[in-house]
Short mmCIF file of C-alpha atoms in Angstrom, two decimals:
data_model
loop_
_atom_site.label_atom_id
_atom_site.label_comp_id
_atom_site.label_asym_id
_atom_site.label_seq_id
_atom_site.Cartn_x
_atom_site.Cartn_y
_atom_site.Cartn_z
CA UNK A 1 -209.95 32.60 118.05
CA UNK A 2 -212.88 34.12 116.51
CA UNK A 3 -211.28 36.62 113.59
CA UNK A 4 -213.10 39.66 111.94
CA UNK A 5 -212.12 39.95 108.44
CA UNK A 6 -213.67 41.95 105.52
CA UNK A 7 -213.35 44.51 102.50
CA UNK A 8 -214.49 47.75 100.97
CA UNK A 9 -212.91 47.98 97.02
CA UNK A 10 -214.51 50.46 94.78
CA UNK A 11 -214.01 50.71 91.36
CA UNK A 12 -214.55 54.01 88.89
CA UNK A 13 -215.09 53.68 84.95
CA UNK A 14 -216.74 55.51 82.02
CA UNK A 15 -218.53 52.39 80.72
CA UNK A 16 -219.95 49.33 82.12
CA UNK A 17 -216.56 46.48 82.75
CA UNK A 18 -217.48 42.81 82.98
CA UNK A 19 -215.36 41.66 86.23
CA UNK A 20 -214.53 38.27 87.73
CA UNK A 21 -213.29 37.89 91.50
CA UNK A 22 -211.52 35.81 93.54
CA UNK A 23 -212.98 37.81 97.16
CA UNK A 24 -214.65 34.77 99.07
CA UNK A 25 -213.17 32.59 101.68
CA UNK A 26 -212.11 29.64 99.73
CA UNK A 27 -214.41 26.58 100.39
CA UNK A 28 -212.28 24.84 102.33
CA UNK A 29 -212.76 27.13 105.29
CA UNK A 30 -216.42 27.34 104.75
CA UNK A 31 -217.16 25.31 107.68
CA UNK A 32 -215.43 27.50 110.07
CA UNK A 33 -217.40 30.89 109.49
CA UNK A 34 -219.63 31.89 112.14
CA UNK A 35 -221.46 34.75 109.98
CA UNK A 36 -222.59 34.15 106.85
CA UNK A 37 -220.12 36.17 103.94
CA UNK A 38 -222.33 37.91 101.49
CA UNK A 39 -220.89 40.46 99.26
CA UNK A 40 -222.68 43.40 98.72
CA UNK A 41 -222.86 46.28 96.32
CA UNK A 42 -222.92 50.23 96.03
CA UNK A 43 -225.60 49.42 93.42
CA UNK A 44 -228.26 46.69 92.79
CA UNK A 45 -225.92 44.69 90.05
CA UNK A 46 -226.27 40.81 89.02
CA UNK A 47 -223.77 38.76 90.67
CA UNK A 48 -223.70 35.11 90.96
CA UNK A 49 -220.84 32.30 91.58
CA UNK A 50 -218.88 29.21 90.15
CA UNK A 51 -215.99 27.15 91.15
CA UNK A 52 -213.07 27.10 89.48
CA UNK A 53 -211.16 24.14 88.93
CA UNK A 54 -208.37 25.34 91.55
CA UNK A 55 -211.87 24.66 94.14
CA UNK A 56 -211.40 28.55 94.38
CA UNK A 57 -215.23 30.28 94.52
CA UNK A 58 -215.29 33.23 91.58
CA UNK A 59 -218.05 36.05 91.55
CA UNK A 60 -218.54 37.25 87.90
CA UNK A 61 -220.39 40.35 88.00
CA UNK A 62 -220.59 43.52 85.34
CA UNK A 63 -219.15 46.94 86.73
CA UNK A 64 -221.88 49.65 85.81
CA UNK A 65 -221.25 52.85 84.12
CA UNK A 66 -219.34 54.94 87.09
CA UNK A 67 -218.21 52.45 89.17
CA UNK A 68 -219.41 50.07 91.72
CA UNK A 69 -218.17 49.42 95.63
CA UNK A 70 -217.83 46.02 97.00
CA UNK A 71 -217.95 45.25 100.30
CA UNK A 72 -218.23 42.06 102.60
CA UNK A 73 -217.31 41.71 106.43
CA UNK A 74 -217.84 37.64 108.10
CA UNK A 75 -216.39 36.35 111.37
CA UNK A 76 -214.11 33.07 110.84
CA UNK A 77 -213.33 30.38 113.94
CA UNK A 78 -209.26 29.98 113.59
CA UNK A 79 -207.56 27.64 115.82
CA UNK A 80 -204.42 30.53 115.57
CA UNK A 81 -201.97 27.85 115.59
CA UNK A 82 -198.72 28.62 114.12
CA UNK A 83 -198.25 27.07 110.00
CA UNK A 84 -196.86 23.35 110.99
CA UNK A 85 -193.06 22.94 110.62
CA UNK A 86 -192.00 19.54 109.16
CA UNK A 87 -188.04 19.31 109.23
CA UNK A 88 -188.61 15.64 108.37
CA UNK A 89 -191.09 16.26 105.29
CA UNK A 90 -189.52 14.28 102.27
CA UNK A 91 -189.44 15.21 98.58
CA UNK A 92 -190.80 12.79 96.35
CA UNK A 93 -189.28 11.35 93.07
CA UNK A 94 -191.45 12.76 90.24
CA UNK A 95 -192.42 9.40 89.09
CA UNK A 96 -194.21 9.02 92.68
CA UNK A 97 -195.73 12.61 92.38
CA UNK A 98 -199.78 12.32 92.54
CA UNK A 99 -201.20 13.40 88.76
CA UNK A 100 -202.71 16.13 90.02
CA UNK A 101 -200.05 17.67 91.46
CA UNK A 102 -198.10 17.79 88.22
CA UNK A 103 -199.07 20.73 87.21
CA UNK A 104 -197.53 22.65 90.32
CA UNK A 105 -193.75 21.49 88.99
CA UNK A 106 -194.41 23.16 85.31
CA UNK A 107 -193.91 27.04 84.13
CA UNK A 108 -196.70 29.29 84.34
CA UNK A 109 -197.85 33.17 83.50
CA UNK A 110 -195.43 34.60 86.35
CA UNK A 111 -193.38 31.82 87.08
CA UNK A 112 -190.42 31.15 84.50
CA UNK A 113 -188.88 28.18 85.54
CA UNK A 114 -186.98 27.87 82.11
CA UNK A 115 -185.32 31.52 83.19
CA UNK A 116 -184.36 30.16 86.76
CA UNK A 117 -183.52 26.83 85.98
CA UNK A 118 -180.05 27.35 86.28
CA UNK A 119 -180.18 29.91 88.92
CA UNK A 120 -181.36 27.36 91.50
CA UNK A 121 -179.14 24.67 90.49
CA UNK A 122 -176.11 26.95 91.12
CA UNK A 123 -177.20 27.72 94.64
CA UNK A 124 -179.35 24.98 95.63
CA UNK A 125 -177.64 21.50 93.65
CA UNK A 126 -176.15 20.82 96.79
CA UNK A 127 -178.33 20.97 99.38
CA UNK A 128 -180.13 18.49 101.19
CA UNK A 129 -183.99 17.38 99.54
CA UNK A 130 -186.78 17.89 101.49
CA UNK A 131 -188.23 20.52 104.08
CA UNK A 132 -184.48 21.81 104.25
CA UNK A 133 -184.23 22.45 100.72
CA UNK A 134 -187.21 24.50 101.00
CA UNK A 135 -186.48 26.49 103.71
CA UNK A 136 -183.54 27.29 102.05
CA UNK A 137 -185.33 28.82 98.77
CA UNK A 138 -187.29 30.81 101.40
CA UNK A 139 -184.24 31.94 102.99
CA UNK A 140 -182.86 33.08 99.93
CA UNK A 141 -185.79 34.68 98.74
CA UNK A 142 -186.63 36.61 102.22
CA UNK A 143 -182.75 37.96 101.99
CA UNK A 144 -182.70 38.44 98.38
CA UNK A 145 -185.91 41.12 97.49
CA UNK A 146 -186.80 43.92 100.00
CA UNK A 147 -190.42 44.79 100.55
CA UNK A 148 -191.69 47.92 99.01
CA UNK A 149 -195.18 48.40 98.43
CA UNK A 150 -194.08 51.12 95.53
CA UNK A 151 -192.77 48.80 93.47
CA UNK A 152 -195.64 46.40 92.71
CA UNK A 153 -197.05 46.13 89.24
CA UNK A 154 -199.16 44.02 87.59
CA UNK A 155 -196.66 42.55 85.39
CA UNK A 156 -193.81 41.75 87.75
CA UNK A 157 -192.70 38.20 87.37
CA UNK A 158 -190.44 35.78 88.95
CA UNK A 159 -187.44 36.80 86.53
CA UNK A 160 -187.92 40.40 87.65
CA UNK A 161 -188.28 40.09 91.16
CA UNK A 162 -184.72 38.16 91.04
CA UNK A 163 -183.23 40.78 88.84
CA UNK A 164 -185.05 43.75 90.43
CA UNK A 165 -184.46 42.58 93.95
CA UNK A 166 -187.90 44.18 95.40
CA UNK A 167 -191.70 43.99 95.18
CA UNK A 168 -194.84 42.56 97.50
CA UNK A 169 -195.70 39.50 98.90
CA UNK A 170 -196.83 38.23 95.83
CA UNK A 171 -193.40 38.89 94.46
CA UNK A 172 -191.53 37.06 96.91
CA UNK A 173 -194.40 33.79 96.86
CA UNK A 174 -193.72 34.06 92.58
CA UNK A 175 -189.69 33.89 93.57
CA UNK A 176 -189.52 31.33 95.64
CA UNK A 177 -192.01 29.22 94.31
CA UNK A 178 -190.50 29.03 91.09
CA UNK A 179 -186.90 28.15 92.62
CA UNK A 180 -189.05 25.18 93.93
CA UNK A 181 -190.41 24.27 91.18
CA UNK A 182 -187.29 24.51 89.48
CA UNK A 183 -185.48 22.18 92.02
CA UNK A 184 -188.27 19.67 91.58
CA UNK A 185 -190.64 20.51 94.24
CA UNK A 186 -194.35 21.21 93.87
CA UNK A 187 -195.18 24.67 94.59
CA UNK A 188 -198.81 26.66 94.13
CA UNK A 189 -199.75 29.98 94.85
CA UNK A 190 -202.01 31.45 97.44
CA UNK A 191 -203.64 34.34 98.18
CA UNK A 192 -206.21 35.43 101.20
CA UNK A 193 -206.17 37.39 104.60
CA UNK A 194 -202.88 37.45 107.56
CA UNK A 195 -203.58 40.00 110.01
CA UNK A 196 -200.99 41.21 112.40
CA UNK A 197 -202.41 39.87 115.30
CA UNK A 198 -199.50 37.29 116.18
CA UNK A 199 -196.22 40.02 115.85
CA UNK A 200 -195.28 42.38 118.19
CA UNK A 201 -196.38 45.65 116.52
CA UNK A 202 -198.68 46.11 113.30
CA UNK A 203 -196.70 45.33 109.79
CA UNK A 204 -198.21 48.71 107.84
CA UNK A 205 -201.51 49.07 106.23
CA UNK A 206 -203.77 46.45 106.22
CA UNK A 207 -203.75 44.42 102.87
CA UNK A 208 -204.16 40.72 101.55
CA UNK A 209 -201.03 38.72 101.73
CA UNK A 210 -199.57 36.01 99.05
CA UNK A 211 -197.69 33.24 100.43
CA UNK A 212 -197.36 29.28 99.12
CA UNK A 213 -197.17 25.62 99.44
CA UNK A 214 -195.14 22.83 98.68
CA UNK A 215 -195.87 19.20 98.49
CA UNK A 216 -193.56 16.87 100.47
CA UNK A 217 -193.88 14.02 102.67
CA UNK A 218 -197.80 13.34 100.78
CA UNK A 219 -199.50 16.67 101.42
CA UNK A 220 -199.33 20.92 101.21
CA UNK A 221 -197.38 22.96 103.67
CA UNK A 222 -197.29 26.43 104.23
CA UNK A 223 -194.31 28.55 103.30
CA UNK A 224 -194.05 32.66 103.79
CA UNK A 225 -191.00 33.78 101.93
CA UNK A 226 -191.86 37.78 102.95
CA UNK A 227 -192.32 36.86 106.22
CA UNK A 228 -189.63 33.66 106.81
CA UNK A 229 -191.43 32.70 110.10
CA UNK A 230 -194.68 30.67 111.00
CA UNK A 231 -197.03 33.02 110.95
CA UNK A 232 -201.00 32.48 112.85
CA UNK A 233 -204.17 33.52 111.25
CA UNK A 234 -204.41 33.15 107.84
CA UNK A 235 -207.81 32.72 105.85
CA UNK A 236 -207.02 31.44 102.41
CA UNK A 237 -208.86 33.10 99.57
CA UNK A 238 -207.94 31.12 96.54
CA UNK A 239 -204.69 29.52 95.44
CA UNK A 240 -203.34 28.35 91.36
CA UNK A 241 -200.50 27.91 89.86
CA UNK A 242 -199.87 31.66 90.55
CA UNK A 243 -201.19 34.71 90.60
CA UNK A 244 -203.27 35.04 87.16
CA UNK A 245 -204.69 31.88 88.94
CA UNK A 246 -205.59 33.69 91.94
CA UNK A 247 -206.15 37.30 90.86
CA UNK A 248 -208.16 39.34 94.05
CA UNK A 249 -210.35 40.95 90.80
CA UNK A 250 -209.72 40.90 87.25
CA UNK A 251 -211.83 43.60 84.64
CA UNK A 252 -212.25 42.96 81.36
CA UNK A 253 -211.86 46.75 80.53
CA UNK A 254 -210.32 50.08 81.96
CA UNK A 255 -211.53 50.81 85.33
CA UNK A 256 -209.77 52.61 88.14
CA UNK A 257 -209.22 51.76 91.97
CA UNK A 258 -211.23 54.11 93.45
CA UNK A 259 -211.05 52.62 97.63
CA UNK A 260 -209.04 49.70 98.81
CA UNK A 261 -209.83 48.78 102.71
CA UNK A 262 -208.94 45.19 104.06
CA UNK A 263 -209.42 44.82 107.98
CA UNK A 264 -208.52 41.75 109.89
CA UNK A 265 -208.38 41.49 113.80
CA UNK A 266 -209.84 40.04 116.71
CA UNK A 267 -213.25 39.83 117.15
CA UNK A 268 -213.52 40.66 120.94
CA UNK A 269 -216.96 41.95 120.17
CA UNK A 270 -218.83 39.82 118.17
CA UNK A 271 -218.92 42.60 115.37
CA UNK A 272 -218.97 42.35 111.91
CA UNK A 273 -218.80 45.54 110.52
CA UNK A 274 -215.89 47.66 110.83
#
């Protein structure tokens, strides 16, 4: 399926704000885009790119006095397959764990695996390793915090999702992955575009979405602990340890969100701009 994806963000301030962004398709989808994905500006600003060491593509650019809109619209090729379901995926023993994926069992900024620790042994010491262990931390997590697009804040970690019991996406992907983590799974955090395309009736306004992955049985799957179902579509955007790995933009000063438009559908047309 060819998808139609894209933004307009603007941003107000009294002075000029450095900013860094995570607001490409991450590299590994590069060779599916049928348009190219330039991001454009308001205003004629400097902008250029690097790659982080997450392989996630950041734009570094400097928000002028008054503010700045950015905007980018590409059409992606997605085969619009379901995220692949693995009952028999095995956990690994830590001392088989590849070095590089390490990192994805420790504590980060929004992920307090010392706080949890004990949580998740309580609930999830029994259960069975593996894909079933996971899908039980998703479970859990799905049941546990109810969506409310109110109550997202910058600062909202892992500990306070559990003891709040609502947030965003990103709150449930901080949750669960840190449950993982704590039970001795590999988790990372990702960020990019899910459309509505594949559910029966649209899911709000249009937004990015957070989900995650695990490692087991030698490779990354796909979990959704808002949505707790396979979901089609998704373009990934940039993934970490979690989201101060991941962040959509991140200023360097006080600016305020002036526009905020995300579309993502079906491009029956062959259009690119909304």
């Amino acid at each position: 399926m060819l998808i139609r994806a894209g933004y307009d963000i603007g941003f107000t301030c009294d002075q000029p704000v450095p900013m860094l962004a995570h607001l490409s398709v991450h590299a590994s989808r590069n060779r599916d885009l049928r348009t190219p994905q330039r991001l454009f500006t308001t205003r004629d600003v400097p902008i250029y790119d690097y790659v982080d060491s997450f392989g996630n593509t950041c734009t570094r650019l400097t928000i002028p006095a008054g503010g700045v809109t950015l905007s980018c619209g590409f059409v992606i090729d997605d085969v619009f397959e379901p995220d692949p379901v693995a009952p028999e995926a095995s956990q690994a023993a830590i001392e088989e764990l590849p070095d590089e994926v390490m990192l994805y069992l420790l504590a980060s900024r929004y992920c307090e695996t010392d706080r949890l620790t004990e949580v998740a042994w309580d609930m999830f010491g029994n259960a069975a390793r593996g894909w079933a262990l996971v899908q039980a931390i998703v479970e859990y997590v799905h049941g546990h915090i109810r969506f409310d697009y109110m109550k997202a804040r910058p600062t909202k970690t892992a500990w306070d999702a559990f003891q709040e019991r609502e947030g965003v996406c990103r709150d449930f992907a901080h949750l669960a992955i840190t449950l993982c983590r704590c039970m001795n799974v590999p988790a990372r955090y990702c960020t990019g575009y899910l459309g509505d395309m594949d559910v029966p009736r649209p899911l709000g306004e249009m937004d990015f979405s957070a989900w995650f992955e695990v490692w087991l049985g030698g490779r990354w799957y796909v979990f959704d602990a808002r949505h707790n179902r396979p979901r089609r579509g998704r373009i990934l955007m940039a993934r970490g340890r979690d989201a101060a790995d991941a962040a959509l933009t991140m200023t360097f000063g006080p600016v305020t969100l002036s526009r905020f438009d995300i579309y993502t559908d079906e491009d029956r047309l062959g259009l690119v701009s909304p």
